[in-house]
Short mmCIF file of C-alpha atoms and ligand atoms in Angstrom, two decimals:
data_model
loop_
_atom_site.label_atom_id
_atom_site.label_comp_id
_atom_site.label_asym_id
_atom_site.label_seq_id
_atom_site.Cartn_x
_atom_site.Cartn_y
_atom_site.Cartn_z
CA MET A 1 95.59 126.92 28.48
CA THR A 2 96.35 128.44 31.90
CA HIS A 3 93.84 128.42 34.70
CA LYS A 4 93.57 131.00 37.45
CA VAL A 5 93.47 129.67 40.99
CA LYS A 6 93.85 131.56 44.30
CA ASN A 7 93.18 131.31 48.03
CA VAL A 8 93.99 127.61 48.24
CA GLU A 9 92.94 126.23 51.65
CA ILE A 10 93.99 122.71 52.67
CA ILE A 11 91.98 120.77 55.25
CA THR A 12 93.34 117.37 56.26
CA LEU A 13 90.62 114.71 56.46
CA SER A 14 92.87 111.71 57.10
CA ASN A 15 96.61 111.32 57.48
CA GLU A 16 97.39 107.66 58.02
CA TRP A 17 99.08 105.53 55.35
CA ALA A 18 98.52 108.31 52.82
CA LEU A 19 97.10 111.82 53.06
CA LEU A 20 93.53 112.74 52.16
CA ASN A 21 92.84 116.50 52.00
CA ARG A 22 89.86 118.65 51.19
CA ILE A 23 91.05 121.58 49.06
CA ASN A 24 88.90 124.72 48.97
CA PHE A 25 90.01 127.25 46.33
CA ASP A 26 88.82 130.14 44.23
CA PHE A 27 88.71 129.35 40.53
CA GLN A 28 88.15 131.77 37.66
CA PHE A 29 85.70 130.41 35.08
CA LYS A 30 85.66 131.28 31.34
CA ASN A 31 83.27 134.20 31.91
CA LYS A 32 85.89 135.72 34.33
CA GLU A 33 83.70 135.03 37.34
CA TRP A 34 85.52 133.76 40.47
CA ARG A 35 83.78 130.99 42.41
CA THR A 36 84.83 128.87 45.38
CA VAL A 37 85.31 125.20 44.53
CA SER A 38 85.92 122.27 46.87
CA ARG A 39 87.71 119.01 45.93
CA GLU A 40 88.92 115.99 47.90
CA VAL A 41 92.45 114.97 46.90
CA TYR A 42 94.31 111.77 47.84
CA ASN A 43 98.09 112.39 48.10
CA ARG A 44 100.65 109.67 47.48
CA SER A 45 104.22 109.81 46.32
CA ASP A 46 104.80 109.37 42.60
CA ALA A 47 105.30 105.86 41.29
CA ALA A 48 107.20 104.00 38.58
CA CYS A 49 106.58 100.84 36.60
CA VAL A 50 108.32 98.71 33.98
CA LEU A 51 107.37 96.17 31.35
CA LEU A 52 110.10 93.53 31.11
CA TYR A 53 110.42 91.90 27.70
CA ASN A 54 112.77 89.48 26.01
CA SER A 55 112.89 89.98 22.25
CA GLU A 56 114.64 86.64 21.57
CA LYS A 57 112.23 84.40 23.52
CA ARG A 58 109.33 86.79 22.69
CA THR A 59 108.21 86.77 26.33
CA VAL A 60 107.19 89.35 28.93
CA ILE A 61 107.14 89.32 32.74
CA LEU A 62 103.98 90.45 34.53
CA THR A 63 102.76 90.11 38.12
CA ALA A 64 99.49 89.09 39.75
CA GLN A 65 98.38 90.27 43.20
CA PHE A 66 95.28 90.95 45.28
CA ARG A 67 94.05 94.58 45.06
CA MET A 68 91.35 95.52 47.57
CA PRO A 69 90.02 98.56 45.62
CA ALA A 70 89.47 96.40 42.51
CA TYR A 71 87.85 93.68 44.69
CA LEU A 72 85.52 96.27 46.24
CA ASN A 73 84.50 97.38 42.77
CA THR A 74 83.90 93.88 41.34
CA LYS A 75 84.54 90.82 43.55
CA ASN A 76 86.03 88.50 40.93
CA GLU A 77 88.41 91.23 39.69
CA GLY A 78 90.41 91.40 42.96
CA THR A 79 93.39 89.60 41.42
CA SER A 80 95.10 92.19 39.25
CA ILE A 81 97.57 91.40 36.46
CA GLU A 82 100.08 94.26 36.30
CA VAL A 83 103.54 95.25 35.20
CA CYS A 84 106.09 95.45 38.00
CA ALA A 85 105.42 98.75 39.83
CA GLY A 86 105.90 100.58 43.07
CA LEU A 87 105.86 103.86 44.91
CA ILE A 88 108.97 106.05 44.77
CA ASP A 89 110.73 106.09 48.17
CA GLY A 90 111.97 109.43 49.56
CA ASN A 91 114.61 110.94 47.30
CA GLU A 92 114.76 107.97 44.96
CA LYS A 93 114.79 108.69 41.21
CA PRO A 94 112.11 106.97 39.08
CA LEU A 95 114.74 104.74 37.41
CA GLU A 96 116.18 103.70 40.81
CA CYS A 97 112.65 102.82 41.95
CA VAL A 98 112.04 100.65 38.90
CA LEU A 99 115.34 98.77 39.35
CA ARG A 100 114.59 98.18 43.09
CA GLU A 101 111.00 97.07 42.49
CA THR A 102 112.12 94.69 39.73
CA GLU A 103 114.41 92.94 42.23
CA GLU A 104 111.78 92.84 44.99
CA GLU A 105 108.74 91.86 42.94
CA VAL A 106 110.05 89.66 40.14
CA GLY A 107 113.65 88.85 41.17
CA TYR A 108 115.61 90.31 38.23
CA ARG A 109 118.59 92.69 38.49
CA LEU A 110 118.38 94.92 35.41
CA PRO A 111 121.33 97.01 34.19
CA THR A 112 118.93 99.79 33.16
CA ALA A 113 115.47 100.63 31.82
CA ILE A 114 114.15 103.09 29.23
CA LYS A 115 111.71 105.83 30.17
CA ILE A 116 108.66 106.07 27.91
CA MET A 117 106.32 108.64 29.44
CA GLU A 118 104.73 110.07 32.58
CA VAL A 119 100.98 109.84 33.18
CA TYR A 120 98.54 110.78 35.93
CA MET A 121 96.74 107.64 37.05
CA SER A 122 93.58 109.41 38.15
CA PRO A 123 94.02 113.20 37.84
CA GLY A 124 90.61 114.02 39.25
CA ALA A 125 91.35 112.33 42.57
CA ILE A 126 95.01 111.38 43.17
CA THR A 127 98.19 113.51 42.95
CA GLU A 128 100.30 110.47 41.93
CA LYS A 129 102.22 110.71 38.67
CA MET A 130 103.34 107.40 37.14
CA HIS A 131 106.69 107.05 35.32
CA LEU A 132 106.50 104.33 32.67
CA PHE A 133 109.54 102.31 31.58
CA VAL A 134 110.36 99.32 29.39
CA ALA A 135 113.41 97.05 29.81
CA GLU A 136 114.91 94.08 28.03
CA TYR A 137 115.58 91.18 30.44
CA THR A 138 117.59 87.98 30.01
CA PRO A 139 117.60 84.76 32.11
CA GLU A 140 121.12 85.62 33.45
CA MET A 141 119.67 88.68 35.22
CA LYS A 142 117.57 86.50 37.54
CA ILE A 143 118.85 86.76 41.14
CA ASN A 144 115.90 85.53 43.26
CA SER A 145 112.34 84.30 42.91
CA GLY A 146 110.71 87.69 43.59
CA GLY A 147 107.29 87.77 45.22
CA GLY A 148 107.43 91.12 47.03
CA LEU A 149 108.19 92.04 50.62
CA GLU A 150 106.61 89.70 53.17
CA GLY A 151 107.02 92.34 55.89
CA GLU A 152 104.70 94.56 53.82
CA ASN A 153 102.17 91.68 53.45
CA GLU A 154 102.83 91.53 49.74
CA GLU A 155 102.18 88.27 47.87
CA ILE A 156 103.08 88.71 44.24
CA ALA A 157 102.97 85.93 41.63
CA VAL A 158 105.53 86.29 38.85
CA LEU A 159 104.05 85.53 35.42
CA GLU A 160 106.50 84.98 32.56
CA MET A 161 104.53 84.37 29.38
CA PRO A 162 104.71 84.60 25.60
CA PHE A 163 103.90 88.12 24.37
CA THR A 164 101.05 86.64 22.29
CA GLU A 165 99.46 85.33 25.52
CA ALA A 166 99.71 88.78 27.14
CA LEU A 167 98.05 90.31 24.06
CA GLN A 168 95.24 87.75 24.36
CA LEU A 169 94.77 88.74 28.04
CA LEU A 170 94.48 92.35 26.83
CA LYS A 171 91.97 91.40 24.16
CA ASP A 172 89.68 89.48 26.51
CA ASN A 173 90.01 92.28 29.13
CA SER A 174 91.62 90.06 31.78
CA ILE A 175 94.20 92.86 32.13
CA ARG A 176 92.40 95.88 33.55
CA ASP A 177 95.31 97.90 34.98
CA ALA A 178 95.79 101.05 32.84
CA LYS A 179 99.61 101.33 33.05
CA THR A 180 99.90 97.67 32.00
CA VAL A 181 97.59 98.21 29.01
CA ILE A 182 99.63 101.27 27.92
CA LEU A 183 102.98 99.45 28.14
CA LEU A 184 101.84 96.27 26.36
CA GLN A 185 100.38 98.37 23.54
CA TYR A 186 103.60 100.46 23.42
CA VAL A 187 105.77 97.36 22.98
CA GLN A 188 103.41 96.13 20.26
CA LEU A 189 103.26 99.50 18.42
CA GLN A 190 107.05 99.93 18.50
CA ASN A 191 107.64 96.30 17.44
CA LEU A 192 110.05 95.82 20.35
CA ILE A 193 109.28 92.09 20.36
N1 GDD B 201 100.26 99.62 55.98
C1 GDD B 201 99.70 99.89 54.84
N2 GDD B 201 100.29 99.47 53.75
C2 GDD B 201 99.72 99.72 52.57
C3 GDD B 201 98.52 100.44 52.47
N3 GDD B 201 98.21 100.54 51.16
C4 GDD B 201 99.19 99.89 50.50
N4 GDD B 201 100.10 99.39 51.36
C5 GDD B 201 101.30 98.59 51.07
O1 GDD B 201 102.29 99.45 50.55
C6 GDD B 201 103.10 98.73 49.62
C7 GDD B 201 103.18 99.47 48.32
O2 GDD B 201 103.82 98.65 47.38
P1 GDD B 201 104.47 99.23 46.06
O3 GDD B 201 104.91 98.07 45.24
O4 GDD B 201 105.44 100.31 46.39
O5 GDD B 201 103.25 99.97 45.35
P2 GDD B 201 102.03 99.30 44.61
O6 GDD B 201 100.97 98.97 45.60
O7 GDD B 201 102.49 98.23 43.70
O8 GDD B 201 101.51 100.53 43.75
C8 GDD B 201 101.56 100.61 42.36
O9 GDD B 201 100.60 99.81 41.74
C9 GDD B 201 99.25 100.14 42.10
C10 GDD B 201 98.29 99.20 41.42
O10 GDD B 201 98.41 99.26 40.04
C11 GDD B 201 98.91 101.55 41.75
O11 GDD B 201 97.64 101.87 42.27
C12 GDD B 201 99.91 102.49 42.31
O12 GDD B 201 99.65 103.70 41.70
C13 GDD B 201 101.31 102.05 42.00
O13 GDD B 201 101.54 102.14 40.65
C14 GDD B 201 102.47 97.37 49.47
O14 GDD B 201 103.19 96.50 50.29
C15 GDD B 201 101.06 97.55 50.00
O15 GDD B 201 100.56 96.38 50.52
C16 GDD B 201 97.88 100.89 53.66
O16 GDD B 201 96.84 101.54 53.65
N5 GDD B 201 98.53 100.58 54.82
MG1 MG B 202 104.10 96.99 43.62
#
């Protein structure tokens, strides 16, 4: 289905760490009538994430960190369990981003990772597209203890756990980050572990 859009007007509401715009545009509805619509849109670069798994040990590597938006929503949900993820820098390719973030956040140097899909995280509000990857890791790939970039005020706990424990965290809804839910279910559905 194609939609007809014209006269797109962009009004910047905030341009600090990321860009928040109000977009006014004319939109043609099903009955052919054109009407002016207004939407606020938060702009960030695209992002990439990876679920690390070891099929021999039957383990996965996840992270835990404080997320203010989740805390604002529900106080005791501020600590978020997530796959390793980050925003794509400049001209970086999604795979390069995933390999860099894996070193920074969990301390593993991966030879490569496999792309699974691309999803919008919140298409009604944020332009960000997320590139999802999986990758097999082994203990020999560990090069540092991870934890994120202190200069960026990141404090990331590295959680290596049996896959069965991660599935239990899914089941009891202790994992509430959508990309992490998708990737854990993908690994389970494809019997990668
Ligand atoms: N100065 C400043 N820094 C910020 C701000 N917001 C975030 N940061 C910092 O910018 C860095 C971004 O880290 P990345 O690892 O690149 O991204 P991420 O925060 O992990 O984002 C990913 O995970 C999020 C949570 O699931 C996702 O929301 C996001 O889409 C992405 O996938 C972090 O150090 C974070 O503290 C801000 O408003 N100001
Ligand atoms: Mg991150």
